[in-house]
Coordinates of C-alpha atoms and ligand atoms in Angstrom, one line a residue:
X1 CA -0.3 12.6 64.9
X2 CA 0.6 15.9 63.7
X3 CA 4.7 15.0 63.9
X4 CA 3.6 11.6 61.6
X5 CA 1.8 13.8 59.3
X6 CA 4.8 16.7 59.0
X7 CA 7.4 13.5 58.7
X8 CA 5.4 11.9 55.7
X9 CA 5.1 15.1 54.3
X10 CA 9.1 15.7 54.6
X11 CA 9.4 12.0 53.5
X12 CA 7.4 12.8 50.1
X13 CA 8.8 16.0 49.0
X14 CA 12.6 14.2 49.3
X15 CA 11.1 11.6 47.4
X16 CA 9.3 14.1 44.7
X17 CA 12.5 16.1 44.6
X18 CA 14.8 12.8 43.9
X19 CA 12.5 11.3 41.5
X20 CA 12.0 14.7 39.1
X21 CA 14.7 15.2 38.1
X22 CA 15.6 11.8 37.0
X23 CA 11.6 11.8 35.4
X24 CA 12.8 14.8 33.7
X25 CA 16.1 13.6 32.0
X26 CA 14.3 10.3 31.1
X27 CA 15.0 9.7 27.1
X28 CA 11.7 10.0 25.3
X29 CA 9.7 6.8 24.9
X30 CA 10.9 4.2 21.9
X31 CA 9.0 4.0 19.1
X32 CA 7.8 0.5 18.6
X33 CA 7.6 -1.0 15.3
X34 CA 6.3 -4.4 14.3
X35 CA 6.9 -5.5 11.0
X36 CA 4.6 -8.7 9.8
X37 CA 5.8 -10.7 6.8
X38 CA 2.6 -11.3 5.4
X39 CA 1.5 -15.5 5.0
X40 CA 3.5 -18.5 6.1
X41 CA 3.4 -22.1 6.7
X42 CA 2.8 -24.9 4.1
X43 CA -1.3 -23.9 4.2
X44 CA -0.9 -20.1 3.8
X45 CA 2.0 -19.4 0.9
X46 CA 0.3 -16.0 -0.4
X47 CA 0.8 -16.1 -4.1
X48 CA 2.4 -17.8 -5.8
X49 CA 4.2 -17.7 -9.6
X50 CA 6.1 -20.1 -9.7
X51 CA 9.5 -20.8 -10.0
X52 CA 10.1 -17.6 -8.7
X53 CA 7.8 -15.6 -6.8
X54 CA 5.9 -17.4 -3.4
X55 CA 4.9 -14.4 -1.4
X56 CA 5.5 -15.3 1.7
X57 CA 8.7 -16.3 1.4
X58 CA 9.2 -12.8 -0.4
X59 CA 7.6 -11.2 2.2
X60 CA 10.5 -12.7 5.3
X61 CA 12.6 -11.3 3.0
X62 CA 11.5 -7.8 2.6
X63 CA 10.6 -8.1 6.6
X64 CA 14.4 -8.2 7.3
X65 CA 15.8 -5.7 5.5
X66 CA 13.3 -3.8 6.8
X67 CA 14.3 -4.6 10.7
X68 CA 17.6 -4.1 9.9
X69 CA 17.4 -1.0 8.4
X70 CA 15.1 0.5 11.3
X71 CA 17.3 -0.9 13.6
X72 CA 19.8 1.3 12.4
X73 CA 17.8 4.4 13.8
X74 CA 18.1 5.8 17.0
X75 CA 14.4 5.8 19.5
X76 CA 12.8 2.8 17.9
X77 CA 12.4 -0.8 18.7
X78 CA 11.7 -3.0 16.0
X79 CA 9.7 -6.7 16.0
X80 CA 8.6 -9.3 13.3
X81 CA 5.6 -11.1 14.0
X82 CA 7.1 -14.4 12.7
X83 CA 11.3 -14.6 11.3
X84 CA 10.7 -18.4 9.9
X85 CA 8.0 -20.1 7.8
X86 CA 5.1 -20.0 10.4
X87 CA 1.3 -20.4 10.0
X88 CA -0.2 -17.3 11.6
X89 CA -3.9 -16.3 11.8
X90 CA -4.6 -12.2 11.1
X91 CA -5.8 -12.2 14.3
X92 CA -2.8 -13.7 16.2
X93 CA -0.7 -11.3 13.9
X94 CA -2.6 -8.4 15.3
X95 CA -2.1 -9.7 19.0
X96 CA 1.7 -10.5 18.7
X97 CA 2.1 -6.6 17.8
X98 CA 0.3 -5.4 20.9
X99 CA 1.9 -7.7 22.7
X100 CA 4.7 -5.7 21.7
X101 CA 3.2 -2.5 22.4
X102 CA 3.2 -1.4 19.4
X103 CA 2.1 2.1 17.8
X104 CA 1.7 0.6 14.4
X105 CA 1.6 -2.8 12.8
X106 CA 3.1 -2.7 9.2
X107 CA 1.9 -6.2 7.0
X108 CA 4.0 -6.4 3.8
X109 CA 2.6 -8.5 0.6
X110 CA 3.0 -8.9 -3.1
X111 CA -0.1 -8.1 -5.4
X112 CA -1.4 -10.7 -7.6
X113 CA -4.6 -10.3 -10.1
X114 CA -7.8 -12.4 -11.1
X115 CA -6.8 -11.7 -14.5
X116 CA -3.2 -10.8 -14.7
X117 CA -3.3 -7.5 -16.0
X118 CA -3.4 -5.1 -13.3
X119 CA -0.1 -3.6 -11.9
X120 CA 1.4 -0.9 -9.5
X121 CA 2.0 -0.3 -6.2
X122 CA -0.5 0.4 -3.0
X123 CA -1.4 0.7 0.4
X124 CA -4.3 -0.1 2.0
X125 CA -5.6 0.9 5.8
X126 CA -8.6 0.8 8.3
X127 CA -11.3 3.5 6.9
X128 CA -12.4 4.4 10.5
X129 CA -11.2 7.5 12.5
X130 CA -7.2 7.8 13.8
X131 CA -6.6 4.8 12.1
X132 CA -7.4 5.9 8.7
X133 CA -5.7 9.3 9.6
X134 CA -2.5 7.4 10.8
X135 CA -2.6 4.5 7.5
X136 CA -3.2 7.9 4.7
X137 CA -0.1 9.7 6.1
X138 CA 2.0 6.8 6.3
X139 CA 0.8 5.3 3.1
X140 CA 1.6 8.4 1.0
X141 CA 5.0 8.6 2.5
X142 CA 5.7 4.7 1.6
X143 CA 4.3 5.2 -2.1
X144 CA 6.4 8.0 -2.2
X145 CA 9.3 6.1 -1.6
X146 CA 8.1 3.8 -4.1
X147 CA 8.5 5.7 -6.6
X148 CA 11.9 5.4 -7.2
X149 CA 11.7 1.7 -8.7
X150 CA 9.2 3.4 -11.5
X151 CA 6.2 1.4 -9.9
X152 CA 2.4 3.0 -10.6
X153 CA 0.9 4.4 -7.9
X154 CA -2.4 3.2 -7.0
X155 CA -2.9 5.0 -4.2
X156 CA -3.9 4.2 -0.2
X157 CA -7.1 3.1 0.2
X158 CA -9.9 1.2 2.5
X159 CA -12.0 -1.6 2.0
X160 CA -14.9 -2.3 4.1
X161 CA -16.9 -6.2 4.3
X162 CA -20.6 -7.3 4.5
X163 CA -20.6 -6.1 8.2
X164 CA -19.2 -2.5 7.6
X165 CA -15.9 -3.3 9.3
X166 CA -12.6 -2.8 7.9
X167 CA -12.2 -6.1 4.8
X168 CA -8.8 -7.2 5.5
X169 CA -8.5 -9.2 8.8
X170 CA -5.1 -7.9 9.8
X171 CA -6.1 -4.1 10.1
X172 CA -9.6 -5.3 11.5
X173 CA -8.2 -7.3 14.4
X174 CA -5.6 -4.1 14.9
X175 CA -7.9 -1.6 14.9
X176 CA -10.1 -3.9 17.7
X177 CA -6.8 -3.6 19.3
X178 CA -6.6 0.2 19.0
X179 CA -3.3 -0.4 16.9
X180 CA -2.9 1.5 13.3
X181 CA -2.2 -1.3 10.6
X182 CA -1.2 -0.5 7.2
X183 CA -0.9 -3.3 4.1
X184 CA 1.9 -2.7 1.7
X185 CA 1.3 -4.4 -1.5
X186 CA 4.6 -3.5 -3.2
X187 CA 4.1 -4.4 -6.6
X188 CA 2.4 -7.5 -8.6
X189 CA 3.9 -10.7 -8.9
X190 CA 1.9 -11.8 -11.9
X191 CA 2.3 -8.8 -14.2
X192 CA 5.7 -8.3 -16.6
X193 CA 5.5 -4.3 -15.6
X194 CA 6.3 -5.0 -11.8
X195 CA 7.9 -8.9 -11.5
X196 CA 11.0 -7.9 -13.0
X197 CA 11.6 -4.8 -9.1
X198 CA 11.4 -8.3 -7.2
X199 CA 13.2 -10.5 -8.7
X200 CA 16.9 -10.8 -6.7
X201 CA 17.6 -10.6 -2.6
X202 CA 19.1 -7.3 -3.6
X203 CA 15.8 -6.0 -5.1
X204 CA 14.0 -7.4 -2.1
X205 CA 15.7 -5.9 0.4
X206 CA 15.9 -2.6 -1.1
X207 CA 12.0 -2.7 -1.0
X208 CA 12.4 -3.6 3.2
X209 CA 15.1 -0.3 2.9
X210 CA 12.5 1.7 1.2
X211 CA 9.7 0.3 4.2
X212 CA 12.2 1.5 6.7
X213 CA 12.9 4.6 5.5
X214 CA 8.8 5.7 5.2
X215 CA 8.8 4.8 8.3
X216 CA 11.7 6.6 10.1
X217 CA 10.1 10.0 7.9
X218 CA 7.0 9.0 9.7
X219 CA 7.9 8.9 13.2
X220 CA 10.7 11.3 12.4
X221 CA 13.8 9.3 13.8
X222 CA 17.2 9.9 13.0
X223 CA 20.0 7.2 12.0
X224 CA 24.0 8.8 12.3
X225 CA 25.4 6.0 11.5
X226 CA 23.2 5.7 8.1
X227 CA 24.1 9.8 8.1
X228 CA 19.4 10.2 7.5
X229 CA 17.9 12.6 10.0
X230 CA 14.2 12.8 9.6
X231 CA 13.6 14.3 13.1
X232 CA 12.5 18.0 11.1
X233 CA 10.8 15.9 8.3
X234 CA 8.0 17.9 6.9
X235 CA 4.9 16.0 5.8
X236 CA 1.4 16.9 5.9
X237 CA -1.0 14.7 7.9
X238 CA -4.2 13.6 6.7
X239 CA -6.9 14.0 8.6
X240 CA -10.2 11.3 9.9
X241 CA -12.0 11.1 7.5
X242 CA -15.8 13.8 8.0
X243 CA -18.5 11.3 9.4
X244 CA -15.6 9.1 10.6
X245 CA -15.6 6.9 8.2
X246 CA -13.6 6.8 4.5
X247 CA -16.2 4.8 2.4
X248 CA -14.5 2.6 -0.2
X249 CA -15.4 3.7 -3.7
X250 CA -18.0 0.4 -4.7
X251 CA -18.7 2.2 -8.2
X252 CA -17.2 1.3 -11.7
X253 CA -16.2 4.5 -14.0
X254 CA -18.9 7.0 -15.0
X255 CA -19.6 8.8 -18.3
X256 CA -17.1 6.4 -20.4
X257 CA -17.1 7.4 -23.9
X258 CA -15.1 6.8 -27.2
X259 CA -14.5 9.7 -29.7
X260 CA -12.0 8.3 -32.7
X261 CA -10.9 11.7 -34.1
X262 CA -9.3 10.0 -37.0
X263 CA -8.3 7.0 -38.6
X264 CA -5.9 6.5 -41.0
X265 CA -6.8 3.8 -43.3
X266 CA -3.5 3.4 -44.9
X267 CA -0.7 3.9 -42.2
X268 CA -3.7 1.7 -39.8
X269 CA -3.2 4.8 -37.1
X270 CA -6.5 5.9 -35.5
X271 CA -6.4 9.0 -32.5
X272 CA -8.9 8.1 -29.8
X273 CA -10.0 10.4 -27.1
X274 CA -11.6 9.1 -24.2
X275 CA -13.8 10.3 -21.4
X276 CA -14.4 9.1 -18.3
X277 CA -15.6 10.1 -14.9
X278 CA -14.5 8.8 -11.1
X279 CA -15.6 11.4 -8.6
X280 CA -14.8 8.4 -5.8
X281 CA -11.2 7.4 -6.8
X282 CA -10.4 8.7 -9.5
X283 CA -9.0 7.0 -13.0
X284 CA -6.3 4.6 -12.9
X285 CA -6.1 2.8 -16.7
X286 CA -7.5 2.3 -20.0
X287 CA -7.1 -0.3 -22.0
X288 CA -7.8 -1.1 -25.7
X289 CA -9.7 -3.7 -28.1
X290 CA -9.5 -3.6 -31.9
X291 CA -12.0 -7.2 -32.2
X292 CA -14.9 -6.0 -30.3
X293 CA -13.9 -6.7 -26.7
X294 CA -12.6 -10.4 -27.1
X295 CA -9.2 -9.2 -26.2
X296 CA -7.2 -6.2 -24.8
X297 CA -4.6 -4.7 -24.8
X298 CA -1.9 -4.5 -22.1
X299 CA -3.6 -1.5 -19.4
X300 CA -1.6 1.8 -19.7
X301 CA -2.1 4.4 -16.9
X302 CA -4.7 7.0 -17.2
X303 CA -2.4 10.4 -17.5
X304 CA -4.4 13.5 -17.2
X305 CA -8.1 14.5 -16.0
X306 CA -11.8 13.4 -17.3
X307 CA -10.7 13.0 -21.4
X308 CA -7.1 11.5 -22.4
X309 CA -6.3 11.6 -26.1
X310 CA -4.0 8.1 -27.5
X311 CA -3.4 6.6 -30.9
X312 CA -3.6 3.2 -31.5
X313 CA -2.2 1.1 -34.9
X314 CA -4.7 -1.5 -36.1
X315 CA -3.1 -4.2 -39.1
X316 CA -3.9 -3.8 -42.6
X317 CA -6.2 -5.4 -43.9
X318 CA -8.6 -5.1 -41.3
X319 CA -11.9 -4.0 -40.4
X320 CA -11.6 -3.3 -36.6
X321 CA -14.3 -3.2 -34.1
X322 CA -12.7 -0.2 -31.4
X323 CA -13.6 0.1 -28.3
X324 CA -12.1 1.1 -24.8
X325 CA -12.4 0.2 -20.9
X326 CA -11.5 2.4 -18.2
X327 CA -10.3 1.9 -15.0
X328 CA -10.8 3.4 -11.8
X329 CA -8.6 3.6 -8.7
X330 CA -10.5 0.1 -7.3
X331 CA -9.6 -1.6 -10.8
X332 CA -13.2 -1.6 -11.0
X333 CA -13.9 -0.7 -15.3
X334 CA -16.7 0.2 -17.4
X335 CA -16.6 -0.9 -21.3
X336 CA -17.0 2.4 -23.8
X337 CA -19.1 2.7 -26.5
X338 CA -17.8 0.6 -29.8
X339 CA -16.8 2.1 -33.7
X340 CA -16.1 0.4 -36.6
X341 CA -13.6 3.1 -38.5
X342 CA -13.9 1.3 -42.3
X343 CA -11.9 -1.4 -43.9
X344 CA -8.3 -0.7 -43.4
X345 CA -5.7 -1.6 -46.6
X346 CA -3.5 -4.1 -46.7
X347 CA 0.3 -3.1 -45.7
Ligands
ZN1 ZN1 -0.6 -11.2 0.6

């Protein structure tokens, strides 16, 4: 009994001395990406402005570039959830990437708005724990490398349904899956500001370049044949949120106010400063009526803190009704106050 023992024994350390070694000069572990082009199939399009924009035929586009570019790193392995026009459920999108094994699901869209006006670029992610630490850090590197096309930064954000789960059904299901799941919304569709980045295959896949490229920083891989090492890329990681959960702001603007510091009745000019207050998320736009609030003007980005100071030109001949709306980082806005600055002369 005691020989069988010593000979198992013997048998094990040869074993354990010709496995580590080969353990130890294992590569490291690929990355897995999966990369969902967001909609598909007759019944799910995304949206749509037509001729030229359906989103999800925007999105297969973006998708590849995207692959291709990753693919061009070393460490990583890279998967779509669907390459042709498919019908997918958020659910079965989800599933597909851990199927894959993958460490983060990435869903690309286009924007679109009730009313047309909003535009920009933005991320959004589960609000719950290591998923909404993993979505933040990601999501600030991909807005980052939005920048370059001059789109507005709106920021990464969560949304959370009736239930108190995460709202979109995509980062739900992932995050049931223990997978992190981001949402790019690259830019709006519907607005003349943003249509005009996505409007050629070139443009398109420099947005999938753009997606690969956040995400090589992220995981820190490193392409020679592109000549991009990211494997000492610095970036700050953002922490779960305190309580474990990042609460969506639900709350329009606080404390809007109009001030017009002067009006010129004969050039038409009148200097406005407005004040406004978003300790949730923050100020994103204001926008402008001279008739009361029938219509508005085009939104302009909020630049600077709680009061911003713009002038406005009114027609001659007028008797203007001012007032202002401002936006916060949810698009959610609150009306100002209204002034009627006198009868301006005819020009
Ligand atoms: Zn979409």
């Amino acid at each position: 009994m005691k020989k069988k023992i010593t000979i198992i024994t013997f048998l094990l350390a040869v074993c354990a001395l010709a496995w580590m070694p080969e353990i130890q000069a294992q590569a490291k572990e690929p990355v897995i990406v999966v990369i969902d082009p967001g909609h598909g199939g007759e019944e799910n399009r995304g949206g749509e402005v037509l001729p030229h924009y359906v989103e999800k035929n925007l999105t297969l586009q973006v998708a590849q570039a995207m692959k291709q570019t990753l693919e061009q790193f070393e460490g990583v392995e890279v998967y779509l959830t669907r390459t042709t026009d498919q019908e997918l459920s958020l659910e079965q999108r989800a599933q597909i990437a851990k199927a894959y094994h993958a460490d983060f699901l990435f869903s690309l869209h286009f924007n679109m708005s009730a009313e047309h006006n909003l535009y920009g670029t933005e991320v959004w992610t589960s609000a719950f724990g290591k998923y909404y630490s993993a979505g933040q850090t990601f999501g600030r590197l991909q807005l980052a490398e939005m920048s370059q096309y001059g789109l507005y930064n709106k920021g990464v954000k969560t949304r959370l349904n009736s239930r108190g789960t995460d709202y979109y059904g995509v980062i739900r299901a992932s995050r049931a899956l223990d997978l992190p799941c981001v949402i790019i919304e690259h830019c709006y569709m519907d607005h003349p500001i943003d249509s005009p980045q996505a409007n050629t295959p070139q443009k398109l896949a420099n947005f999938g370049v753009s997606d690969a490229i956040a995400v090589a920083k992220y995981f820190h891989l490193k392409s020679p044949s592109l000549g991009l090492d990211f494997s000492n890329y610095q970036y700050s990681k953002v922490p779960a949120p305190a309580g474990g959960v990042a609460v969506p702001d639900s709350t329009p603007p606080e404390n809007v106010n109009m001030v017009i510091t002067n009006a010129d009745l004969n050039t038409g000019k009148v200097d406005i400063s407005l004040s406004a207050s978003d300790p949730q998320s923050g100020m994103l736009y204001y926008s402008y009526s001279i008739d009361g609030g029938i219509t508005w003007s085009v939104l302009t980005p909020w630049a600077g803190g709680n009061t911003i100071q713009f002038s406005i030109t009114v027609p001659g001949g007028s008797q203007p009704i001012i007032m202002c709306r401002a936006y916060n980082g949810y698009d959610y806005h609150t009306d100002s106050n209204f002034a009627v600055p006198g009868v301006f002369a005819a020009r």
